[in-house]
Structure formats: structure tokens, C-alpha cells
Amino acid sequence: MAQRTNNYKFNFTYVRSGVMRTAVALLISFSVAACRSNIEYDSGLGIASNFDSDEMHPINVSHEKLGQHLIRFESTLTGLQTNQKKKLSNFVKKYKFLSDHERNGRLLVSIPTNSHNAEAAEKILKDINETIKLSGIDPTIVDINLETVPKRKYHHIRVSYLSFTAEGPECGNFPTNLANQSDNFSYENFGCASQKYLSTVANPADLVGKRSFTQ
């Protein structure tokens, strides 16, 4: 019986190319995994959630006292006297005729508590509110502050008006070379310019909260 010999021909070129493609695919997948391992994700939002311009570059809003009027009174007084009403009205009108930029705060009336004349202060407060209203000031922009003072002392009522000021952040800070970073974070100055521009708003009180339609 004649022997049959099976001759198998292998295509080594095809094998080598297949192995090469597999190796390249694995190398790419490892590289991508290595890059992704340095990124921290927060609820699927990624690194963008780690940046907040309000926290990175805050705007400092403060208020300063532009004027103050003192009302001195005895414990037996049940209301403002005529000359006291006139002086208070003149003071309030100064606030009314301030420029829009200066007149961005509120009127503050501070009355004492626990003092010898605290009971009289509550009675006088009604006349104060009426005088302010007759001077052309909207009562909704008047705040009443109950001020705790030492007992057994007479204390005065203070009427003052405040003005808000806004100070933006200092920009131009570039300490990090992003070319040497692989975490894709923004540079330190990112968002600073927009915050600086926002701080120049005409009325800084708008940065604190919304105003009424009459303000």
C-alpha cells in the first residue's frame, strides 16, 4: 500500500501580521487605561465638577456706613419731638439724594433693648417709621435692628445708611506649567477674568440678593 503524505503549507507572513495587530491593540488599550487611571470622576461629571469659579475666585462684597444720625431720648418720652422729626427728616433726605451708585444699601434703625429707655424706644419707633415714609423713602428698604445693650444704662437710637462695595479677585496667576500635567485640570487663573468683570456691576447689592421693584 502506498503511503500518503499530507503537505501543509503555513503562511508565516499572515501569522506574523496577526500577532503584530494583536500586540498593537493590547498596547493601545494599556495606554488608554493608564491615562484614565489618573482621572477622578464624580458622579459621571468628570473633572469639570472639581472647578467652581465662585470658590476659586470669590468676589468680596462688604458694606460701609455712609452716614449716621443719633436720637437721644429719656425713658419718659412717648414719641419724637418736633425738632427731632425735623433733624431725622433732613438726614433721611441726604440718603435720598445720593447717587444711584452710593445709594445701593438700606436704611438701618437700631433700637436698644434691656436699657432704661428701651420701652420708650419702642414707642418712638412708630414716629421714626412715619417720618422716614413722609421723607419719600420706601419703608421696604428700612431694616430694624434690636440692639442688646448693658442694663441700667440709657441708650440712643441710631439711624444709618449703608453702601455696598464689591472687590474682585486678583488675576494673572499662572504658576503651573500645564505642559507637564496629565490630569487635564484648568490653570489657576481660569475663570478669574469673568469674576473680575462681574465685580464691576453698577449695584454691588445685586451680588448679595435680588432687590424689590421699588429699589
mmCIF file of C-alpha atoms in Angstrom:
data_model
loop_
_atom_site.group_PDB
_atom_site.id
_atom_site.type_symbol
_atom_site.label_atom_id
_atom_site.label_comp_id
_atom_site.label_asym_id
_atom_site.label_seq_id
_atom_site.Cartn_x
_atom_site.Cartn_y
_atom_site.Cartn_z
ATOM 1 C CA MET A 1 0.000 0.000 0.000
ATOM 2 C CA ALA A 2 1.371 3.393 -0.930
ATOM 3 C CA GLN A 3 1.769 5.927 1.907
ATOM 4 C CA ARG A 4 0.004 9.241 1.596
ATOM 5 C CA THR A 5 1.825 12.263 2.772
ATOM 6 C CA ASN A 6 -0.174 15.380 3.686
ATOM 7 C CA ASN A 7 1.812 18.505 2.879
ATOM 8 C CA TYR A 8 0.611 21.509 4.896
ATOM 9 C CA LYS A 9 1.856 24.931 3.872
ATOM 10 C CA PHE A 10 1.821 27.607 6.568
ATOM 11 C CA ASN A 11 1.530 31.267 5.692
ATOM 12 C CA PHE A 12 4.034 32.655 8.183
ATOM 13 C CA THR A 13 3.512 36.175 6.872
ATOM 14 C CA TYR A 14 -0.167 36.048 7.842
ATOM 15 C CA VAL A 15 0.656 34.672 11.297
ATOM 16 C CA ARG A 16 3.243 37.344 11.962
ATOM 17 C CA SER A 17 0.915 40.147 10.874
ATOM 18 C CA GLY A 18 -1.900 38.796 13.066
ATOM 19 C CA VAL A 19 0.356 38.646 16.105
ATOM 20 C CA MET A 20 1.533 42.180 15.407
ATOM 21 C CA ARG A 21 -2.008 43.541 15.205
ATOM 22 C CA THR A 22 -2.915 41.872 18.494
ATOM 23 C CA ALA A 23 0.157 43.301 20.207
ATOM 24 C CA VAL A 24 -0.560 46.815 18.951
ATOM 25 C CA ALA A 25 -4.193 46.598 20.110
ATOM 26 C CA LEU A 26 -3.122 45.497 23.587
ATOM 27 C CA LEU A 27 -0.546 48.284 23.778
ATOM 28 C CA ILE A 28 -3.142 50.911 22.884
ATOM 29 C CA SER A 29 -5.641 49.578 25.428
ATOM 30 C CA PHE A 30 -2.999 49.616 28.179
ATOM 31 C CA SER A 31 -2.041 53.189 27.278
ATOM 32 C CA VAL A 32 -5.649 54.383 27.432
ATOM 33 C CA ALA A 33 -6.174 52.625 30.762
ATOM 34 C CA ALA A 34 -3.038 54.264 32.141
ATOM 35 C CA CYS A 35 -4.292 57.717 31.124
ATOM 36 C CA ARG A 36 -7.772 57.139 32.546
ATOM 37 C CA SER A 37 -6.403 55.889 35.863
ATOM 38 C CA ASN A 38 -5.215 59.415 36.730
ATOM 39 C CA ILE A 39 -8.664 60.979 36.294
ATOM 40 C CA GLU A 40 -11.102 61.137 39.204
ATOM 41 C CA TYR A 41 -14.750 61.090 38.170
ATOM 42 C CA ASP A 42 -17.538 62.406 40.353
ATOM 43 C CA SER A 43 -20.988 61.020 39.516
ATOM 44 C CA GLY A 44 -20.050 60.834 35.866
ATOM 45 C CA LEU A 45 -19.355 64.550 35.599
ATOM 46 C CA GLY A 46 -15.598 64.140 35.403
ATOM 47 C CA ILE A 47 -13.003 66.676 36.355
ATOM 48 C CA ALA A 48 -15.213 69.592 35.309
ATOM 49 C CA SER A 49 -17.141 69.149 38.566
ATOM 50 C CA ASN A 50 -13.991 69.944 40.541
ATOM 51 C CA PHE A 51 -13.950 73.560 39.304
ATOM 52 C CA ASP A 52 -16.122 76.385 40.618
ATOM 53 C CA SER A 53 -15.163 79.951 39.708
ATOM 54 C CA ASP A 54 -17.085 81.330 42.720
ATOM 55 C CA GLU A 55 -14.873 79.310 45.062
ATOM 56 C CA MET A 56 -11.639 79.667 43.108
ATOM 57 C CA HIS A 57 -12.009 83.422 42.569
ATOM 58 C CA PRO A 58 -14.539 84.813 45.096
ATOM 59 C CA ILE A 59 -15.906 88.360 44.983
ATOM 60 C CA ASN A 60 -15.716 90.154 48.330
ATOM 61 C CA VAL A 61 -18.901 92.155 48.953
ATOM 62 C CA SER A 62 -18.925 94.377 52.031
ATOM 63 C CA HIS A 63 -20.835 97.405 53.243
ATOM 64 C CA GLU A 64 -19.685 100.669 54.724
ATOM 65 C CA LYS A 65 -21.595 103.185 56.789
ATOM 66 C CA LEU A 66 -22.026 106.413 54.814
ATOM 67 C CA GLY A 67 -23.923 108.343 57.468
ATOM 68 C CA GLN A 68 -25.396 108.048 60.937
ATOM 69 C CA HIS A 69 -27.955 110.018 62.913
ATOM 70 C CA LEU A 70 -28.350 109.683 66.682
ATOM 71 C CA ILE A 71 -31.652 110.173 68.505
ATOM 72 C CA ARG A 72 -31.205 110.757 72.231
ATOM 73 C CA PHE A 73 -34.241 110.468 74.462
ATOM 74 C CA GLU A 74 -35.361 109.944 78.033
ATOM 75 C CA SER A 75 -37.342 106.988 79.309
ATOM 76 C CA THR A 76 -40.409 109.187 79.766
ATOM 77 C CA LEU A 77 -40.611 110.161 76.092
ATOM 78 C CA THR A 78 -43.570 108.695 74.217
ATOM 79 C CA GLY A 79 -42.740 109.996 70.751
ATOM 80 C CA LEU A 80 -40.373 112.161 68.728
ATOM 81 C CA GLN A 81 -40.375 115.865 69.440
ATOM 82 C CA THR A 82 -40.841 118.360 66.595
ATOM 83 C CA ASN A 83 -37.160 119.283 66.330
ATOM 84 C CA GLN A 84 -36.182 115.589 66.397
ATOM 85 C CA LYS A 85 -38.512 114.838 63.497
ATOM 86 C CA LYS A 86 -37.038 117.724 61.505
ATOM 87 C CA LYS A 87 -33.449 116.591 62.075
ATOM 88 C CA LEU A 88 -34.314 112.999 61.180
ATOM 89 C CA SER A 89 -36.109 114.141 58.019
ATOM 90 C CA ASN A 90 -33.085 116.178 56.902
ATOM 91 C CA PHE A 91 -30.800 113.202 57.477
ATOM 92 C CA VAL A 92 -33.029 110.830 55.517
ATOM 93 C CA LYS A 93 -33.245 113.286 52.610
ATOM 94 C CA LYS A 94 -29.444 113.219 52.343
ATOM 95 C CA TYR A 95 -29.719 109.493 51.763
ATOM 96 C CA LYS A 96 -32.472 110.025 49.205
ATOM 97 C CA PHE A 97 -30.385 112.405 47.091
ATOM 98 C CA LEU A 98 -27.260 110.261 46.992
ATOM 99 C CA SER A 99 -26.167 108.986 43.599
ATOM 100 C CA ASP A 100 -27.509 105.629 42.456
ATOM 101 C CA HIS A 101 -24.033 104.146 42.880
ATOM 102 C CA GLU A 102 -23.806 105.289 46.521
ATOM 103 C CA ARG A 103 -27.445 104.687 47.444
ATOM 104 C CA ASN A 104 -27.330 100.930 46.931
ATOM 105 C CA GLY A 105 -27.732 99.883 50.548
ATOM 106 C CA ARG A 106 -30.553 100.084 53.069
ATOM 107 C CA LEU A 107 -31.574 102.317 55.937
ATOM 108 C CA LEU A 108 -30.861 100.727 59.294
ATOM 109 C CA VAL A 109 -32.661 101.715 62.501
ATOM 110 C CA SER A 110 -31.011 100.300 65.637
ATOM 111 C CA ILE A 111 -33.073 100.496 68.810
ATOM 112 C CA PRO A 112 -31.819 99.452 72.272
ATOM 113 C CA THR A 113 -33.171 96.583 74.348
ATOM 114 C CA ASN A 114 -32.753 95.958 78.086
ATOM 115 C CA SER A 115 -31.798 99.585 78.709
ATOM 116 C CA HIS A 116 -33.663 102.009 80.995
ATOM 117 C CA ASN A 117 -35.224 103.719 77.989
ATOM 118 C CA ALA A 118 -35.907 100.561 75.942
ATOM 119 C CA GLU A 119 -39.663 100.788 76.481
ATOM 120 C CA ALA A 120 -39.702 104.376 75.249
ATOM 121 C CA ALA A 121 -37.669 103.356 72.182
ATOM 122 C CA GLU A 122 -40.454 101.045 71.064
ATOM 123 C CA LYS A 123 -42.956 103.913 71.246
ATOM 124 C CA ILE A 124 -40.630 106.266 69.362
ATOM 125 C CA LEU A 125 -40.083 103.719 66.591
ATOM 126 C CA LYS A 126 -43.562 104.394 65.219
ATOM 127 C CA ASP A 127 -42.736 108.093 64.762
ATOM 128 C CA ILE A 128 -39.404 107.207 63.154
ATOM 129 C CA ASN A 129 -41.047 104.997 60.550
ATOM 130 C CA GLU A 130 -43.657 107.659 59.823
ATOM 131 C CA THR A 131 -41.007 110.383 59.429
ATOM 132 C CA ILE A 132 -38.963 108.233 57.057
ATOM 133 C CA LYS A 133 -42.044 107.499 54.963
ATOM 134 C CA LEU A 134 -43.017 111.200 54.771
ATOM 135 C CA SER A 135 -39.465 111.964 53.602
ATOM 136 C CA GLY A 136 -40.115 109.944 50.453
ATOM 137 C CA ILE A 137 -38.341 106.723 51.388
ATOM 138 C CA ASP A 138 -39.918 103.349 50.648
ATOM 139 C CA PRO A 139 -40.493 101.569 54.005
ATOM 140 C CA THR A 140 -39.481 98.240 52.435
ATOM 141 C CA ILE A 141 -35.815 99.321 52.347
ATOM 142 C CA VAL A 142 -35.754 100.061 56.098
ATOM 143 C CA ASP A 143 -34.337 97.407 58.431
ATOM 144 C CA ILE A 144 -34.970 97.377 62.189
ATOM 145 C CA ASN A 145 -32.130 96.116 64.366
ATOM 146 C CA LEU A 146 -32.761 95.224 68.010
ATOM 147 C CA GLU A 147 -29.508 96.081 69.746
ATOM 148 C CA THR A 148 -28.718 94.459 73.081
ATOM 149 C CA VAL A 149 -27.084 96.963 75.436
ATOM 150 C CA PRO A 150 -25.985 96.801 79.085
ATOM 151 C CA LYS A 151 -28.767 97.132 81.638
ATOM 152 C CA ARG A 152 -29.151 100.200 83.845
ATOM 153 C CA LYS A 153 -27.924 102.472 81.069
ATOM 154 C CA TYR A 154 -29.652 104.902 78.776
ATOM 155 C CA HIS A 155 -29.017 104.348 75.116
ATOM 156 C CA HIS A 156 -29.806 106.262 71.942
ATOM 157 C CA ILE A 157 -31.440 105.173 68.691
ATOM 158 C CA ARG A 158 -29.138 105.068 65.676
ATOM 159 C CA VAL A 159 -30.363 105.630 62.124
ATOM 160 C CA SER A 160 -27.733 104.933 59.466
ATOM 161 C CA TYR A 161 -27.488 104.148 55.785
ATOM 162 C CA LEU A 162 -25.142 101.619 54.291
ATOM 163 C CA SER A 163 -23.497 101.285 50.910
ATOM 164 C CA PHE A 164 -22.328 98.013 49.378
ATOM 165 C CA THR A 165 -18.937 97.733 47.713
ATOM 166 C CA ALA A 166 -17.552 94.833 45.681
ATOM 167 C CA GLU A 167 -13.912 93.858 45.269
ATOM 168 C CA GLY A 168 -12.980 91.384 42.567
ATOM 169 C CA PRO A 169 -10.150 88.829 42.656
ATOM 170 C CA GLU A 170 -6.587 89.493 41.534
ATOM 171 C CA CYS A 171 -5.985 87.787 38.204
ATOM 172 C CA GLY A 172 -2.890 86.834 36.240
ATOM 173 C CA ASN A 173 -1.778 83.850 38.322
ATOM 174 C CA PHE A 174 -0.118 81.166 36.169
ATOM 175 C CA PRO A 175 2.232 79.183 38.482
ATOM 176 C CA THR A 176 1.684 75.785 36.858
ATOM 177 C CA ASN A 177 3.052 74.638 33.514
ATOM 178 C CA LEU A 178 0.192 72.660 32.008
ATOM 179 C CA ALA A 179 2.578 71.000 29.570
ATOM 180 C CA ASN A 180 3.868 68.938 32.474
ATOM 181 C CA GLN A 181 0.402 67.981 33.734
ATOM 182 C CA SER A 182 -1.604 64.944 32.656
ATOM 183 C CA ASP A 183 -4.711 65.345 34.845
ATOM 184 C CA ASN A 184 -6.436 67.829 32.494
ATOM 185 C CA PHE A 185 -7.178 70.347 35.235
ATOM 186 C CA SER A 186 -7.615 74.005 34.281
ATOM 187 C CA TYR A 187 -4.937 76.525 35.092
ATOM 188 C CA GLU A 188 -5.283 78.523 38.320
ATOM 189 C CA ASN A 189 -6.331 81.733 36.570
ATOM 190 C CA PHE A 190 -9.208 80.084 34.699
ATOM 191 C CA GLY A 191 -12.492 81.929 35.339
ATOM 192 C CA CYS A 192 -10.810 84.833 37.137
ATOM 193 C CA ALA A 193 -11.398 87.411 34.402
ATOM 194 C CA SER A 194 -15.151 86.785 34.311
ATOM 195 C CA GLN A 195 -15.362 87.132 38.121
ATOM 196 C CA LYS A 196 -13.324 90.343 37.973
ATOM 197 C CA TYR A 197 -15.669 91.733 35.340
ATOM 198 C CA LEU A 198 -18.730 90.690 37.358
ATOM 199 C CA SER A 199 -17.457 92.612 40.398
ATOM 200 C CA THR A 200 -17.761 95.882 38.434
ATOM 201 C CA VAL A 201 -21.568 95.622 38.398
ATOM 202 C CA ALA A 202 -23.264 99.013 38.814
ATOM 203 C CA ASN A 203 -25.005 97.989 42.041
ATOM 204 C CA PRO A 204 -22.967 95.582 44.210
ATOM 205 C CA ALA A 205 -26.138 94.815 46.178
ATOM 206 C CA ASP A 206 -27.205 92.670 43.219
ATOM 207 C CA LEU A 207 -24.372 90.279 44.099
ATOM 208 C CA VAL A 208 -25.921 89.732 47.536
ATOM 209 C CA GLY A 209 -29.518 89.104 46.514
ATOM 210 C CA LYS A 210 -32.361 90.311 44.372
ATOM 211 C CA ARG A 211 -33.916 93.679 45.068
ATOM 212 C CA SER A 212 -37.543 94.723 45.134
ATOM 213 C CA PHE A 213 -39.050 96.518 42.126
ATOM 214 C CA THR A 214 -39.025 99.806 44.013
ATOM 215 C CA GLN A 215 -35.260 99.863 44.621
#
